[in-house]
mmCIF file of C-alpha atoms in Angstrom:
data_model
loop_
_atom_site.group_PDB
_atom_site.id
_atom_site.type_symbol
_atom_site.label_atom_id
_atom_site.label_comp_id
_atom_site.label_asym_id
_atom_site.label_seq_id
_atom_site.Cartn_x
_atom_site.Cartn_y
_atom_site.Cartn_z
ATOM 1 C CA UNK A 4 56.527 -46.619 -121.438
ATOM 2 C CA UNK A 5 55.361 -49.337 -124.316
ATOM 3 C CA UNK A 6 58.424 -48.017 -126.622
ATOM 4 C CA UNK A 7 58.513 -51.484 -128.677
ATOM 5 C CA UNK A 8 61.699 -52.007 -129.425
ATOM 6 C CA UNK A 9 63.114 -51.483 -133.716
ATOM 7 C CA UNK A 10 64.933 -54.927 -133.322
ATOM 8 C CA UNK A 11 62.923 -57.145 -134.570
ATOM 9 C CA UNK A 12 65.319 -60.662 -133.676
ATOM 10 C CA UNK A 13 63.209 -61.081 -130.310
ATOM 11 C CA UNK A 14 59.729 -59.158 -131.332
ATOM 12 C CA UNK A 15 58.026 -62.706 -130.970
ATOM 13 C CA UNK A 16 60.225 -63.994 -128.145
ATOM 14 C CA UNK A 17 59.292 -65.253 -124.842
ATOM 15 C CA UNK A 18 62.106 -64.138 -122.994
ATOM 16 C CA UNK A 19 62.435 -66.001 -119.318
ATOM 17 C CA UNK A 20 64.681 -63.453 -116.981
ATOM 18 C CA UNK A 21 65.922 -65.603 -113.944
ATOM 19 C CA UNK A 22 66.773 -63.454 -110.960
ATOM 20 C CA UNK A 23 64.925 -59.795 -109.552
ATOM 21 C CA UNK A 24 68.262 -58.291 -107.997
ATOM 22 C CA UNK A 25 69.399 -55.092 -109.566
ATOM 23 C CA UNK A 26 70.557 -56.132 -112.705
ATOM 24 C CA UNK A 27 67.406 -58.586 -113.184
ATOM 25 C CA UNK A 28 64.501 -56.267 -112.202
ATOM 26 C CA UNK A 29 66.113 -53.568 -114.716
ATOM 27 C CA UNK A 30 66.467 -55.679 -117.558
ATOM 28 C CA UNK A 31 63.128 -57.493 -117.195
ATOM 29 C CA UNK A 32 60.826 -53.616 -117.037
ATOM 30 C CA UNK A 33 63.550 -52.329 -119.795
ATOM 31 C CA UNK A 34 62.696 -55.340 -121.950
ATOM 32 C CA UNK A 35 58.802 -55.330 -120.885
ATOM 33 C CA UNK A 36 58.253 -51.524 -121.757
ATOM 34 C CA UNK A 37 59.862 -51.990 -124.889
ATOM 35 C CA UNK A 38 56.975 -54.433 -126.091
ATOM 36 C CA UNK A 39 58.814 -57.926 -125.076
ATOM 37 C CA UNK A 40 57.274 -60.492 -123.729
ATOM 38 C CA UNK A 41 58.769 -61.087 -120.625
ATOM 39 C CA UNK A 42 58.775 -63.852 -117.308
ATOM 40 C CA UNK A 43 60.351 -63.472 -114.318
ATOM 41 C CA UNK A 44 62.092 -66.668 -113.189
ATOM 42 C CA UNK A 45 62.315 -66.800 -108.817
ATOM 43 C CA UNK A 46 62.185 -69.388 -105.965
ATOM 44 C CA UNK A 47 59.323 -68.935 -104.453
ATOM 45 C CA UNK A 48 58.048 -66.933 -101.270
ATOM 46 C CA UNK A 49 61.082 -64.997 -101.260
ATOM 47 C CA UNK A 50 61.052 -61.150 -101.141
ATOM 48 C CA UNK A 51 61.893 -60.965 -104.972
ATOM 49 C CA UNK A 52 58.955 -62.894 -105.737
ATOM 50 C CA UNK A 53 56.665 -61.000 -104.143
ATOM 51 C CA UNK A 54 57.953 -57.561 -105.911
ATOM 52 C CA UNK A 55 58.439 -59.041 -108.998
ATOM 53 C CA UNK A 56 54.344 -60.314 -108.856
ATOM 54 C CA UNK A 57 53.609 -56.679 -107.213
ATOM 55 C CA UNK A 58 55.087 -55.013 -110.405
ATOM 56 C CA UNK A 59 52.796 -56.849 -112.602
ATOM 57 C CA UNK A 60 55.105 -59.600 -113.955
ATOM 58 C CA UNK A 61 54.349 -63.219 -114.753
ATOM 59 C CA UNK A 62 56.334 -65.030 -112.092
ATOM 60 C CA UNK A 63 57.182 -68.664 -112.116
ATOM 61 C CA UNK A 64 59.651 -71.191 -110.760
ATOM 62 C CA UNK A 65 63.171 -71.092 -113.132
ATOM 63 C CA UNK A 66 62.353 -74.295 -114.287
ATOM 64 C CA UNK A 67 58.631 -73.589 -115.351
ATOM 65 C CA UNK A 68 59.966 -69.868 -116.325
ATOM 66 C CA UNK A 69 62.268 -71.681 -118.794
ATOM 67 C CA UNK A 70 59.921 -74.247 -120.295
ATOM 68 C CA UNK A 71 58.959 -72.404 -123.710
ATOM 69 C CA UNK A 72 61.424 -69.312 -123.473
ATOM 70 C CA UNK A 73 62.978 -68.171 -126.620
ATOM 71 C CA UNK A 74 65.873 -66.789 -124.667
ATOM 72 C CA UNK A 75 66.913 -67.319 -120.932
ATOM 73 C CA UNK A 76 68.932 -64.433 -119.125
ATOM 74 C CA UNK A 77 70.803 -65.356 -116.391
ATOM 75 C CA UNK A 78 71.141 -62.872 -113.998
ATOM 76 C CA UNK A 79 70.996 -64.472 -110.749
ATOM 77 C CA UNK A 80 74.904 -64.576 -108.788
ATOM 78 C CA UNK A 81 77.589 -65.988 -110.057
ATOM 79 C CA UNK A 82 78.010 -68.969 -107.609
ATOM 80 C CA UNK A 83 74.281 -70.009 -107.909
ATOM 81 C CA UNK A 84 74.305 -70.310 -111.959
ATOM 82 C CA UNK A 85 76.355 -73.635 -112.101
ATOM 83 C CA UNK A 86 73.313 -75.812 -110.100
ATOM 84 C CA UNK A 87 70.531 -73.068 -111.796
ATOM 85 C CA UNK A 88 71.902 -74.527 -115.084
ATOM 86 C CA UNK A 89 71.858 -78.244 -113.900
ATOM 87 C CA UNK A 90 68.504 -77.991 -112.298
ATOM 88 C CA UNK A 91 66.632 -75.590 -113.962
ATOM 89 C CA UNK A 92 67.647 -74.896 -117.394
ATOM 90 C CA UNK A 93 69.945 -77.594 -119.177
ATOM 91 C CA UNK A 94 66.838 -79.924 -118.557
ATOM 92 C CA UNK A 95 64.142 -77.457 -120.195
ATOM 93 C CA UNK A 96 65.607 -74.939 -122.356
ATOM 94 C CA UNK A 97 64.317 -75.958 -126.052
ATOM 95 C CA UNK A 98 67.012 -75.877 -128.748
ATOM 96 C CA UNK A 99 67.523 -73.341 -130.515
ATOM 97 C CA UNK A 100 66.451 -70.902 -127.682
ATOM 98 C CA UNK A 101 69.101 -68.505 -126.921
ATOM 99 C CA UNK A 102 71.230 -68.467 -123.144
ATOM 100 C CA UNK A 103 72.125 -65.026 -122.166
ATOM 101 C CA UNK A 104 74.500 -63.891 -119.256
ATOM 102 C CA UNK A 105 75.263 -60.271 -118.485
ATOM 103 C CA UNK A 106 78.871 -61.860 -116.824
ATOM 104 C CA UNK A 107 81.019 -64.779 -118.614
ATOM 105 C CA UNK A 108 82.660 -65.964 -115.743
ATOM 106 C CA UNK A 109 80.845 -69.755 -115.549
ATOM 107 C CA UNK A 110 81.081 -70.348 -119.236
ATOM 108 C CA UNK A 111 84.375 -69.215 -119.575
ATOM 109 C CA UNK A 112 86.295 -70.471 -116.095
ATOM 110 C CA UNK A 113 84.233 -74.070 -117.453
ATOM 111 C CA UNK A 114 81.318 -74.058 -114.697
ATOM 112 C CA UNK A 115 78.502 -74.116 -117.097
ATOM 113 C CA UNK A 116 78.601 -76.420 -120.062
ATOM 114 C CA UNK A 117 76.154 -75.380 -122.548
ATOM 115 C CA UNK A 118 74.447 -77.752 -124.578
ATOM 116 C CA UNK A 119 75.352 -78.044 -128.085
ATOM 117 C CA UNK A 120 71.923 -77.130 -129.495
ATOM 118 C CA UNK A 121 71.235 -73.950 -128.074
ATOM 119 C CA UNK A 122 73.071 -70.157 -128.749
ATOM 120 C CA UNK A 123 75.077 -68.683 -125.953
ATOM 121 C CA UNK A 124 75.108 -65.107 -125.530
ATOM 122 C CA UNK A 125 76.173 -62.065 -123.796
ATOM 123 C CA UNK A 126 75.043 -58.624 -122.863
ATOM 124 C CA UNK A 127 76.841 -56.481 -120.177
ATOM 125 C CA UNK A 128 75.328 -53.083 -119.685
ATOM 126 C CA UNK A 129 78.195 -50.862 -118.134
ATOM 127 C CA UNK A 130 76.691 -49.812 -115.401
ATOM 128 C CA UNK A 131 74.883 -50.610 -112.371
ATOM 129 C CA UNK A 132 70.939 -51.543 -112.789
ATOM 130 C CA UNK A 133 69.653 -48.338 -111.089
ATOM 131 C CA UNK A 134 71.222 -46.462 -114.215
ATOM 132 C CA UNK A 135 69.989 -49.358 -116.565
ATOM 133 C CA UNK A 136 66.979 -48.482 -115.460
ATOM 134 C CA UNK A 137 66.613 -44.741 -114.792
ATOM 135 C CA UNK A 138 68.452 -44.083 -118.334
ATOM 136 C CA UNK A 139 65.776 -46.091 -120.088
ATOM 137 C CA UNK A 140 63.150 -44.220 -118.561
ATOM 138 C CA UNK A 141 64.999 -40.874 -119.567
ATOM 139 C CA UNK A 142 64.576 -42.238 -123.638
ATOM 140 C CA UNK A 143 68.490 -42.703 -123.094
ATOM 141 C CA UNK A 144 70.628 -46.150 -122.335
ATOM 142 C CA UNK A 145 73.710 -47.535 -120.736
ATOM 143 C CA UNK A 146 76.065 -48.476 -123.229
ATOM 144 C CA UNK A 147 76.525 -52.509 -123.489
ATOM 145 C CA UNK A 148 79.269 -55.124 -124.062
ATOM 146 C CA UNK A 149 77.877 -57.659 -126.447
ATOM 147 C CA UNK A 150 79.574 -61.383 -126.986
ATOM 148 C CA UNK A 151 78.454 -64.883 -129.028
ATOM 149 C CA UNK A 152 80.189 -67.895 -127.894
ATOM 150 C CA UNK A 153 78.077 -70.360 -129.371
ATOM 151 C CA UNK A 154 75.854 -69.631 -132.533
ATOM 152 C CA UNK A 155 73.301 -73.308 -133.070
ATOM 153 C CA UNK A 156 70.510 -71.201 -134.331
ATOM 154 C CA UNK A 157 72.602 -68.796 -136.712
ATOM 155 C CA UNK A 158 70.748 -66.100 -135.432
ATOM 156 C CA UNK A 159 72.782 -65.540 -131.912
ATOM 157 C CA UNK A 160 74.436 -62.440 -132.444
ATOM 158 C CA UNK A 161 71.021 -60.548 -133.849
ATOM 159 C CA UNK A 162 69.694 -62.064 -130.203
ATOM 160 C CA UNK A 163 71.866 -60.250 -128.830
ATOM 161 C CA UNK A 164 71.837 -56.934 -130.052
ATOM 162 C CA UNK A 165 68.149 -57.439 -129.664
ATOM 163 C CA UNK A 166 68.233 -57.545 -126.144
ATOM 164 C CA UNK A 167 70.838 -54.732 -125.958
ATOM 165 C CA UNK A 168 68.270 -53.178 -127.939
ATOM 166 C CA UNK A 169 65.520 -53.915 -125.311
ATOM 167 C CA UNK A 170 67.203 -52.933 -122.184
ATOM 168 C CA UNK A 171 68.300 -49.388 -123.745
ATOM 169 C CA UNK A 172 72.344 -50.538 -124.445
ATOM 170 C CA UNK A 173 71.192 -49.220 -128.523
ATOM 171 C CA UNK A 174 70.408 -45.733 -127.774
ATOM 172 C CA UNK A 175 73.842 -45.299 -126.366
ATOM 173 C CA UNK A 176 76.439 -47.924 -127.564
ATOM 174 C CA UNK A 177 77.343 -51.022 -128.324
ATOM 175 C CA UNK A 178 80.819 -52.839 -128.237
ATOM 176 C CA UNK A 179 81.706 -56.401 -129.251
ATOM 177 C CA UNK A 180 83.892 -58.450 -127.246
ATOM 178 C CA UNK A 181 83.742 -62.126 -126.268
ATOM 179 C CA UNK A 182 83.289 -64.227 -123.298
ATOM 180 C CA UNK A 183 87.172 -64.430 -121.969
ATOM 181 C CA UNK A 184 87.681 -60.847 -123.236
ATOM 182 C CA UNK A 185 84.499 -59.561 -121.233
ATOM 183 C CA UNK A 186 85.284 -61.912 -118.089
ATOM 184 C CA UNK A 187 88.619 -61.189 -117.904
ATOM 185 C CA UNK A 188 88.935 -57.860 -117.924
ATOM 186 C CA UNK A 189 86.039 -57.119 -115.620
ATOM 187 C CA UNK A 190 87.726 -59.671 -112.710
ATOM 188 C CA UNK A 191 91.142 -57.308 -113.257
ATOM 189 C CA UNK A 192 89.076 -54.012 -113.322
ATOM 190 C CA UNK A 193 87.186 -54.969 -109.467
ATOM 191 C CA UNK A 194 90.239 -56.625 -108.204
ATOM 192 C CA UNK A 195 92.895 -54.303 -109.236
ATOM 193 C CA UNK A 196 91.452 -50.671 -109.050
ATOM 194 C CA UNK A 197 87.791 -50.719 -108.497
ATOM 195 C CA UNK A 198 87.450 -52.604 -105.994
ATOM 196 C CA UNK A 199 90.570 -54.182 -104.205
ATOM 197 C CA UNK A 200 92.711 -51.275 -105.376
ATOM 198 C CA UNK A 201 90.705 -48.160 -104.529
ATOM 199 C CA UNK A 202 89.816 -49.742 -101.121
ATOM 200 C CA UNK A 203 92.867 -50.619 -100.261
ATOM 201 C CA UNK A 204 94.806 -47.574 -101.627
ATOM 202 C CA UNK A 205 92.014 -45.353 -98.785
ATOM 203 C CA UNK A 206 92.879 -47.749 -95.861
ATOM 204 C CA UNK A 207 96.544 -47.486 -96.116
ATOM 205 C CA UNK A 208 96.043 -43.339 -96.823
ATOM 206 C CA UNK A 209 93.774 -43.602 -93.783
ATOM 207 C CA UNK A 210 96.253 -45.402 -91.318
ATOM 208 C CA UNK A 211 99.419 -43.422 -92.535
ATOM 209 C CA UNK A 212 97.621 -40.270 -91.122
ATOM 210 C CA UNK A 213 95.816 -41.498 -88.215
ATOM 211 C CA UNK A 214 99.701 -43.093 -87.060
ATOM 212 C CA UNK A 215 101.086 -39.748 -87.461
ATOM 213 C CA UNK A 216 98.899 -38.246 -85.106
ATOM 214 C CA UNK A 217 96.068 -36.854 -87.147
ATOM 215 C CA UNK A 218 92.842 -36.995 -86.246
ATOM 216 C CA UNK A 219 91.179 -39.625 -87.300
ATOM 217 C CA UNK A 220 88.213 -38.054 -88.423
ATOM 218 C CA UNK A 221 89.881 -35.455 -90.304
ATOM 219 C CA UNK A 222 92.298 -38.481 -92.235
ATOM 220 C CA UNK A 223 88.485 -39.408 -93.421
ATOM 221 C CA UNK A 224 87.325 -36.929 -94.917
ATOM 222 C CA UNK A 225 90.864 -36.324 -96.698
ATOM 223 C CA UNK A 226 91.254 -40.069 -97.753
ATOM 224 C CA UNK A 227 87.351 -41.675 -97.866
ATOM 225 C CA UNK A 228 84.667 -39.082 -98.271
ATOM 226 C CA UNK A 229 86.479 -36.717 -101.078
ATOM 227 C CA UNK A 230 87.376 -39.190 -102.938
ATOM 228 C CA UNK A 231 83.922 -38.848 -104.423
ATOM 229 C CA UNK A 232 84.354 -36.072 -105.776
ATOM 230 C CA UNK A 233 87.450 -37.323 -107.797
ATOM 231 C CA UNK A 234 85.583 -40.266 -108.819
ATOM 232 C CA UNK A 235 82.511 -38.142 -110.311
ATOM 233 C CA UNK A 236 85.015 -35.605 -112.446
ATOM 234 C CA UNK A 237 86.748 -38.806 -113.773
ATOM 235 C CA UNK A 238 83.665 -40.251 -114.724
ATOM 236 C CA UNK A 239 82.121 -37.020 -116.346
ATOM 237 C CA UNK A 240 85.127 -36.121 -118.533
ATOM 238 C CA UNK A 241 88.628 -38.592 -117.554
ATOM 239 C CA UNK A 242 91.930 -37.002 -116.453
ATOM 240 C CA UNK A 243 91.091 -33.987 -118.630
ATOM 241 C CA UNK A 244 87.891 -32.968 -116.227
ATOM 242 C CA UNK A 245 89.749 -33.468 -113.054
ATOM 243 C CA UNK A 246 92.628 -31.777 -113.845
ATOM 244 C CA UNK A 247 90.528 -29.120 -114.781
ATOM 245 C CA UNK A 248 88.934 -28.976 -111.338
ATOM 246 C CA UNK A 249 91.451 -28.745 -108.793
ATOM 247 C CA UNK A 250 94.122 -26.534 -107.844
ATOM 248 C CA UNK A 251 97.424 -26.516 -109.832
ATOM 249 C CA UNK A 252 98.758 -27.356 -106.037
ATOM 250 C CA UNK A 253 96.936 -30.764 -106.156
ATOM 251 C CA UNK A 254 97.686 -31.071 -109.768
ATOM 252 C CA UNK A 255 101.693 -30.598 -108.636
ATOM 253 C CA UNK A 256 101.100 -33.350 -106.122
ATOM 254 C CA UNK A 257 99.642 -35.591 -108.348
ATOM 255 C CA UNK A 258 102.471 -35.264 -110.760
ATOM 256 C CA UNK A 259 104.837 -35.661 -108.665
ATOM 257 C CA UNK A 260 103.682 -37.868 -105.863
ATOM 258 C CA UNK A 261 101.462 -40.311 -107.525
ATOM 259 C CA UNK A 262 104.093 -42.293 -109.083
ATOM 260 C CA UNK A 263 105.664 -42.632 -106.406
ATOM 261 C CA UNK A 264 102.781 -44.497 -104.504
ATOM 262 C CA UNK A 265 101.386 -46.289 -107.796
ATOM 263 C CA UNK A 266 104.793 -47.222 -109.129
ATOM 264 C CA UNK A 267 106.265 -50.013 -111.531
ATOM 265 C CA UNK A 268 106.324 -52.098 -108.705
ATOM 266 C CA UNK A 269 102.459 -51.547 -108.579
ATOM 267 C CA UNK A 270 102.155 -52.049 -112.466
ATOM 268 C CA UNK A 271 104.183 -55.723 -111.891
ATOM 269 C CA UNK A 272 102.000 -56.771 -108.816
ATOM 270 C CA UNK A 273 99.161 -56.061 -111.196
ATOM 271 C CA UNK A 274 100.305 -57.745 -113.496
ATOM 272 C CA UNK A 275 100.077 -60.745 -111.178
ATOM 273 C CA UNK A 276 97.044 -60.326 -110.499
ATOM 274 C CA UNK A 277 95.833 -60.393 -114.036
ATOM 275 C CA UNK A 278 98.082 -63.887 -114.523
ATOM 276 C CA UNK A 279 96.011 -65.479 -111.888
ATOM 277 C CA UNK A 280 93.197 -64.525 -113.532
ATOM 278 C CA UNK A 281 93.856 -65.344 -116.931
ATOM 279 C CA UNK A 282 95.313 -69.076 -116.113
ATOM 280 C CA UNK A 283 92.530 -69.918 -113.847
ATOM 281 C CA UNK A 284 93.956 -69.331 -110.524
ATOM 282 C CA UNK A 285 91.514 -66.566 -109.396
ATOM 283 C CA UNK A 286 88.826 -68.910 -110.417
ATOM 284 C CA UNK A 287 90.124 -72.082 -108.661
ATOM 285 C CA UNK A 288 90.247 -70.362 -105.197
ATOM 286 C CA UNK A 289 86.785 -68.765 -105.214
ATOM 287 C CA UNK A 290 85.304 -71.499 -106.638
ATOM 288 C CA UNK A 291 86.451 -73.835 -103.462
ATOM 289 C CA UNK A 292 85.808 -70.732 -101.179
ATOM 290 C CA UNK A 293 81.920 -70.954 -102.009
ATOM 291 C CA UNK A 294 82.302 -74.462 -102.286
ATOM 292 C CA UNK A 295 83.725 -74.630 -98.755
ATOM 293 C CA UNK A 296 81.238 -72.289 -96.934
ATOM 294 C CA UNK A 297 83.138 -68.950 -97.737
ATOM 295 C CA UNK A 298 84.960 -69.209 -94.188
ATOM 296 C CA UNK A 299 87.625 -66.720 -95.629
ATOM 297 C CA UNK A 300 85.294 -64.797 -97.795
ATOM 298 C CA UNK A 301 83.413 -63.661 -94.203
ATOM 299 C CA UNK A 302 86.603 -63.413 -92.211
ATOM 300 C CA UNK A 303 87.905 -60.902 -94.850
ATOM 301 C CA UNK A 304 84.718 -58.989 -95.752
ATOM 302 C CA UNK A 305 84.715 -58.741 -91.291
ATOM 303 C CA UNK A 306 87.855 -57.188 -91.141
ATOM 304 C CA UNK A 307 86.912 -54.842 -93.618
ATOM 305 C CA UNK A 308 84.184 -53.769 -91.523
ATOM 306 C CA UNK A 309 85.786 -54.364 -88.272
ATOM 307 C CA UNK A 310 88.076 -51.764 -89.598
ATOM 308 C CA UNK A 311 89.134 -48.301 -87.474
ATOM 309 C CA UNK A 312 87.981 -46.532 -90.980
ATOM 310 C CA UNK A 313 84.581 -47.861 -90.981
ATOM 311 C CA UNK A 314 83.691 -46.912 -86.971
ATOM 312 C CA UNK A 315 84.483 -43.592 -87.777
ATOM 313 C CA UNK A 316 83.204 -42.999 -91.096
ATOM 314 C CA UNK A 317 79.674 -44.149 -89.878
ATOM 315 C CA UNK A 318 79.665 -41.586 -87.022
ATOM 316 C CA UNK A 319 80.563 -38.726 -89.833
ATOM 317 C CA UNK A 320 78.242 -40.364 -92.194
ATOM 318 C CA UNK A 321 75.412 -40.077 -89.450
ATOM 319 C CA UNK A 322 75.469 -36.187 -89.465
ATOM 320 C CA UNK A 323 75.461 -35.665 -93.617
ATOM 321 C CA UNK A 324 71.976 -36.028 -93.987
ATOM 322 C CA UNK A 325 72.084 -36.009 -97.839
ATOM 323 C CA UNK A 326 74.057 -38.963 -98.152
ATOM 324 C CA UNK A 327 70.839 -41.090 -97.197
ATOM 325 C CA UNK A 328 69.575 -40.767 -100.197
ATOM 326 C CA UNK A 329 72.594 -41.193 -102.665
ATOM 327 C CA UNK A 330 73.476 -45.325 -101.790
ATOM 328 C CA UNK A 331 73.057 -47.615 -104.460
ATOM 329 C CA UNK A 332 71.163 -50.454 -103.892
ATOM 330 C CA UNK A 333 73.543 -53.551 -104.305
ATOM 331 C CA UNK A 334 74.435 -55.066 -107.729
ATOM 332 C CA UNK A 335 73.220 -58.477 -106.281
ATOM 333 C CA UNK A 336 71.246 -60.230 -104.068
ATOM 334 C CA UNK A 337 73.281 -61.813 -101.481
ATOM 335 C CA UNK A 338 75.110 -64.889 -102.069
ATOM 336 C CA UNK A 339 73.085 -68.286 -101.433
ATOM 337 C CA UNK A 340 73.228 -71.766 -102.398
ATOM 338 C CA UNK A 341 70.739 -73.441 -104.828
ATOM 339 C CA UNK A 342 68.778 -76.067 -104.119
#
């Protein structure tokens, strides 16, 4: 695309992007077809190497990628940045360079230390990196979540906005936050509704019917597969759009019955969720979950797919043909140790 970039902060820049999972292989073409000079930091011999090097990027170890870089993104997972930073980058990054996460988890929870002499940044496109990606190539962007928590150059925060700039977050939007604002809120958002909430909110929709004698491949549809199509109005347009969508029966239903499943009580357990995540506690447990092998991490994530929910689903999923093609490729690569 060759669209150099109008932010001139990182026109010069060597900019070192460690990790080729979604987030990382968006960023570093986003950044390379606007005119920046980019290298793609991998171990090597893994799969990731070998497309990174097959779509024409410089490809080095993260050590040797960071050696010279102007600015270092960090966009590998979040359990493997603590010994990428001891290893790799504390020991090379030249001051004055620039550190740049798309997550503030390590630097805020305390994992990551950075040195004194170099700026510490943040840019969070919201969105996964397919759409990073694909919007950029549409002349559009993702809008991006921008944060400085440590300035040694004076020159962080026009870093930033550079890079925003370079991965297509300008064209759309940018928002200033900082690290605990950013990291906090996006921990609540997956555990709370996104993730933990929405999941478990279908399961427990899905076994109420299925134990009052439904069938269960009916209770899937009503609880798992149209829930899509929910999703996608709230995303286009909020509450507005959907209510504008379905019947005034469902609209009834949701007046009426909603609060009575997502109640104060739900509000207060929420609220407890957010308190372990804002003192520390959140952080504390998966921290010495990874540390320990992730024994509950992979009993948990089984059950999940051990689940009643999940054999049926992928027997319905198996005759819609058009889904095939509409899975997102993950937001990571999976979780592995360093070194």
């Amino acid at each position: 695309m060759n669209s150099s970039t109008s932010n001139p902060a990182l026109a010069k820049a060597r900019i070192a992007v460690l990790g080729y999972g979604s987030q990382g292989r968006a960023h570093a073409l986003n950044l390379r077809d606007s005119g920046l000079d980019v290298v793609v930091g991998l171990r090597q011999g893994g799969p990731s190497w070998q497309r990174a090097r097959a779509e024409g990027f410089n490809v080095a170890e993260p050590a040797d990628a960071v050696k010279g870089a102007d600015l270092v993104a960090v966009l590998t997972p979040d359990m493997v940045q603590p010994a990428l930073y001891r290893e790799a980058i504390a020991p090379h990054i030249k001051p004055g360079a620039a550190l740049l996460f798309a997550h503030g988890f390590n630097v805020h929870f305390g994992q990551i230390a950075p040195r004194a002499d170099i700026d510490v940044v943040l840019v969070a496109p919201k969105g996964p990196g397919a759409l990073v990606r694909s919007e950029y190539e549409r002349g559009r962007g993702v809008p991006c979540l921008y944060a400085v928590h440590q300035n040694a150059s004076g020159h962080a925060e026009a870093k930033a906005k550079a890079y925003a700039d370079g991965i297509g977050g300008g064209r759309a939007l940018l928002i200033e936050t900082d690290f605990k604002e950013e990291t906090e809120t996006d921990l609540f958002g997956e555990q709370a509704v996104l993730c933990g909430g929405a999941s478990e909110l279908v399961v427990k929709g899905f076994e109420t019917l299925v134990e009052a004698g439904y069938k269960p491949e009916i209770a899937y549809y009503e609880v798992m597969h149209e829930l899509k199509l929910i999703v996608d109005l709230f995303y286009e347009g909020g509450l507005k759009r959907m209510l504008e969508f379905v019947s005034e029966t469902a609209q009834y239903g949701d007046y009426v019955s909603g609060p009575r499943v997502v109640d104060a009580g739900t509000k207060q357990r929420m609220k407890a969720v957010l308190t372990d995540i804002q003192d520390g506690t959140f952080a504390r447990n998966w921290i010495a979950e990874y540390q320990a092998g992730l024994p509950n991490y992979k009993r948990l994530k089984q059950a999940d797919l051990d689940h009643p929910i999940e054999q049926v689903g992928a027997k319905l999923r198996a005759r819609m043909p058009w889904l095939q093609n509409a899975t997102p490729k993950p937001a990571a690569e999976p979780l592995k140790k360093v070194g």
